[in-house]
Amino acid sequence: MQTWTEKVILFVWCGFSYVFLLSPMVVVMGASLHGGEFSAAIKFPPDEPSFQWYSKIPTEQFEALALSLLVAAVATFIAALIAIPAALGLVRSNFKLKFAITSVFRAPLQIPAIVSGIAFLQLYYLIFDTSGLMLAGTIPGMLLGHVFIATPFLFGTIVAVLQRFDHRLEEASYSLGAGRWRTLYRVTLPTIMPGIYSGGLYAFMVSFADVPMSIFLTAPGFVTYPVELFYAMENDFDPSILASSSIVIVFCLAMLLVVQKVVGLETLLRSGGGSAR
Amino acid sequence: MSGVRLDKIVKSYGSTVAVNDVSLDIREGEFLTLLGPSGCGKTTTLRLISGFIQPTSGAIHFGNKDVTGIAPQHRQIGMVFQDYALFPHLTVSENISFGLVERRYEKVAIKKRVGELLALIKLEEAADRYPSEISGGQAQRVAVARAVAHPPSVLLMDEPLGALDLKLRETMQAELRRIQQELGITAVYVTHDQSEAMNMSDRIVVMNEGIIEQIGSPRGIYSNPQSVFVANFIGQVNVLNCKVTGIKENITNLDYNGQNIRAQHERSLRQGTNIFLAIRPEDIKITEKAIRNPQNTLKGVVSEALFSGNVMKISVELESGDYIKVECQPKANSFELGSPVQVNWLPEDCNILLN
C-alpha cells in the first residue's frame, strides 16, 4: 500500500512532469486564439478569443504541409523497404563485416543533420556538374535525404524486436509445411509488425519535423512545412503561425490515437523504440 | 504414418560429437522416449529426425523413404516445443489450421478438421482466444493439435511439459498419451524426467554422452538395467563393488567385504571378475533382530531415517563404511538413529553390472 506521503510525492512529481511537457503546447494553442489587435508578441492567455488567425494562414503553409506529409510518408515506406530486409539479414547472419554494416545503417544518427544537409547539397551539385541532372529542390532529392535520416529509426527498432524473436516460431512454421517465403509472410513479418509500426512512426516524425537537413534541399515554391514555419518566424511573425502549429499539434495527437487504436501504444513502447539510438 | 529408422547417425560440431553412431528403429504407432541428462544428445537426435539439422553421416528413413537431406517442411512431421511456440498473432483455431492452409486443404475441410481437433483437446470454448489469453496446459494441448492437424509421419515432442507445474504435468502426461493412442500416431518424446518417461512410453531409449545406453520397455529398463548409469538414472539404486567367487547353476556367488552374497544371474562370469551389484531400495528388507536362515544379510547402523508419507527412507551405514538406501512401509518400525540393524535381500533382486 502507498502511504499518504508517497501519494503526495507521486502526484506532485507527475504533475510537474505533465506541466513541463504540455505547457508549450497549451501556450501555443491558447495564443493562436488571440482575437485582439495584431501583436508581434505572443499573448497568453489570449484577449477576446477567436479563430480569426486560422483563416489567415497563408496558402504556402498548407502547400508545405501537404509536401511534408507526402515526403514523410514515402520516405518512411522506402526506409521500411530498406530496413526490414537489412535487419533480418544482419541479425541472423554471422559474417565478418556484420558489425561494420550494422554501424553503417545506424550512422545517420551520429551525423548532425545539418552536416548531412550540406553533404547532400554538395552531392547534388556534383551530380548536376557531371550529368546536368539537378536533384536539389526536387521530390526525389528531398526523398533521398529523408530516407537517409529515417532509415536508422526503423532499422533500430526492428533489430531490437528481432533480437528477442523466438526462432522456434519459424521452426514450428517449417514443421507445419510452410516454406521460407510463406514463413516470412505468415509468421516472421506479423510477429515483428509492432516493431515496424513503432519504428515507422519514429521515422515519419523525424522526417516530418526535420529542418536542419531539409533547409538545404528546398527551392522557391518547394518548401517543407517546418522549413516554411522557420522562414515565417524569421521574416514576418504573426499569430497565424501559432494557428497553423495548433492544427499540426491536433493532427499529431489524432495520429497517435489512431496508432493506439490500431496497434496499441503499449506494444509500440514495449518494442523498444528507444533502442534505435 | 510410418516407422522411423536411424541408421548409424553421427552428428559432430567441430571436435565435439553430439550424437555418436546411433541406430534406432522406431515402430509404427509406437510412443518412444529419448531419456537422458542434459547434453546427452537426445534433443540433437530429435532435431535430426525433424530435419532442422542434418547428420554428419548416416541416414534417416521414414517408412521406406530416405529423408536424409530433406528440409523439415517437406518431411511431414509434427513438432511440439517446450515453450509451445504458438503463433502469438493468431487465434487458437488459426494456430491449429496453420498447417492445413499450407497443405492447401479446402476451406470446408479445414473448418471440419479444426472442429474435430478442438473436440479432441477439449478446448472448443477457447477457439477464438489468442495464445496470451490461455493457460500453459491449454497452450500445450493447442500445440499438440496444431502438430497433428495434418496427420504427420511422426510426432516429435521436445520436453513439451517442462514448463508446467507438477500436478498439471501428470494430467498432461495422460492426456498426451490418450491423444497419441487415439490417433495411432508414431511419437518420439524427449525428456530428462525419468518418471515422465516411465509413465508414457512404450519403449525408452536411455542416452548418455551421445550414445544409446539401453533400449527397452519401462519395466524392462527398471528391473534389468544394463549399466550403472542406467540403474542410477532410472530410479534409485544401491551399487556395491563385489568380486565373483564362484558360479553354481544360475546363482553367482560374490564376495562383498569378506561376506558371501548370492545373486541370480544368467550370463556366466569368470571367477575373480570385479563387478557392480545393483539393488533397488524397495527390494531390501530391514530388521532389528537377526532373521532365521539368513542369506545376503549385512549388518549396519541407521544413519538417517526420513518419513515421506507412503514410505520410510532409511540410510544404513554398513560395517564396510558404505551406505545403503532402504525403502520400507512406515508402520513397520521407527528405526532410531544409531540403532543396529540388518539388511537382506533375495538373490533374484540382484543385478550384476559390468560397467
Short mmCIF file of C-alpha atoms in Angstrom, two decimals, chain A residues 26-57 237-244 246:
data_model
loop_
_atom_site.label_atom_id
_atom_site.label_comp_id
_atom_site.label_asym_id
_atom_site.label_seq_id
_atom_site.Cartn_x
_atom_site.Cartn_y
_atom_site.Cartn_z
CA VAL A 26 -1.00 24.76 -24.30
CA VAL A 27 0.59 28.20 -24.71
CA VAL A 28 0.87 27.85 -28.50
CA MET A 29 -2.71 26.65 -28.86
CA GLY A 30 -4.01 29.24 -26.44
CA ALA A 31 -2.16 32.12 -28.05
CA SER A 32 -3.39 31.07 -31.50
CA LEU A 33 -6.86 32.07 -30.37
CA HIS A 34 -5.71 35.69 -29.94
CA GLY A 35 -8.57 37.84 -31.19
CA GLY A 36 -7.44 41.39 -30.41
CA GLU A 37 -5.29 43.70 -32.41
CA PHE A 38 -2.22 42.46 -34.24
CA SER A 39 0.66 41.88 -31.90
CA ALA A 40 4.16 40.68 -32.69
CA ALA A 41 4.44 39.18 -29.22
CA ILE A 42 2.67 36.05 -28.02
CA LYS A 43 -0.36 36.92 -25.89
CA PHE A 44 -1.26 34.27 -23.36
CA PRO A 45 -3.94 33.98 -22.19
CA PRO A 46 -5.44 35.38 -25.42
CA ASP A 47 -7.56 38.59 -25.45
CA GLU A 48 -11.03 38.26 -26.93
CA PRO A 49 -10.58 34.61 -28.06
CA SER A 50 -11.48 33.98 -31.70
CA PHE A 51 -10.45 31.82 -34.64
CA GLN A 52 -9.58 34.81 -36.86
CA TRP A 53 -5.93 33.84 -37.36
CA TYR A 54 -6.94 30.40 -38.55
CA SER A 55 -8.48 31.96 -41.65
CA LYS A 56 -5.34 33.99 -42.21
CA ILE A 57 -2.93 31.10 -42.52
CA PHE A 237 5.78 36.66 -37.43
CA ASP A 238 2.06 36.84 -36.83
CA PRO A 239 -0.34 34.63 -34.82
CA SER A 240 -1.33 32.68 -37.96
CA ILE A 241 1.87 30.69 -37.39
CA LEU A 242 0.51 29.71 -34.00
CA ALA A 243 -2.77 28.78 -35.63
CA SER A 244 -1.12 26.53 -38.19
CA SER A 246 -2.02 24.21 -33.46
#
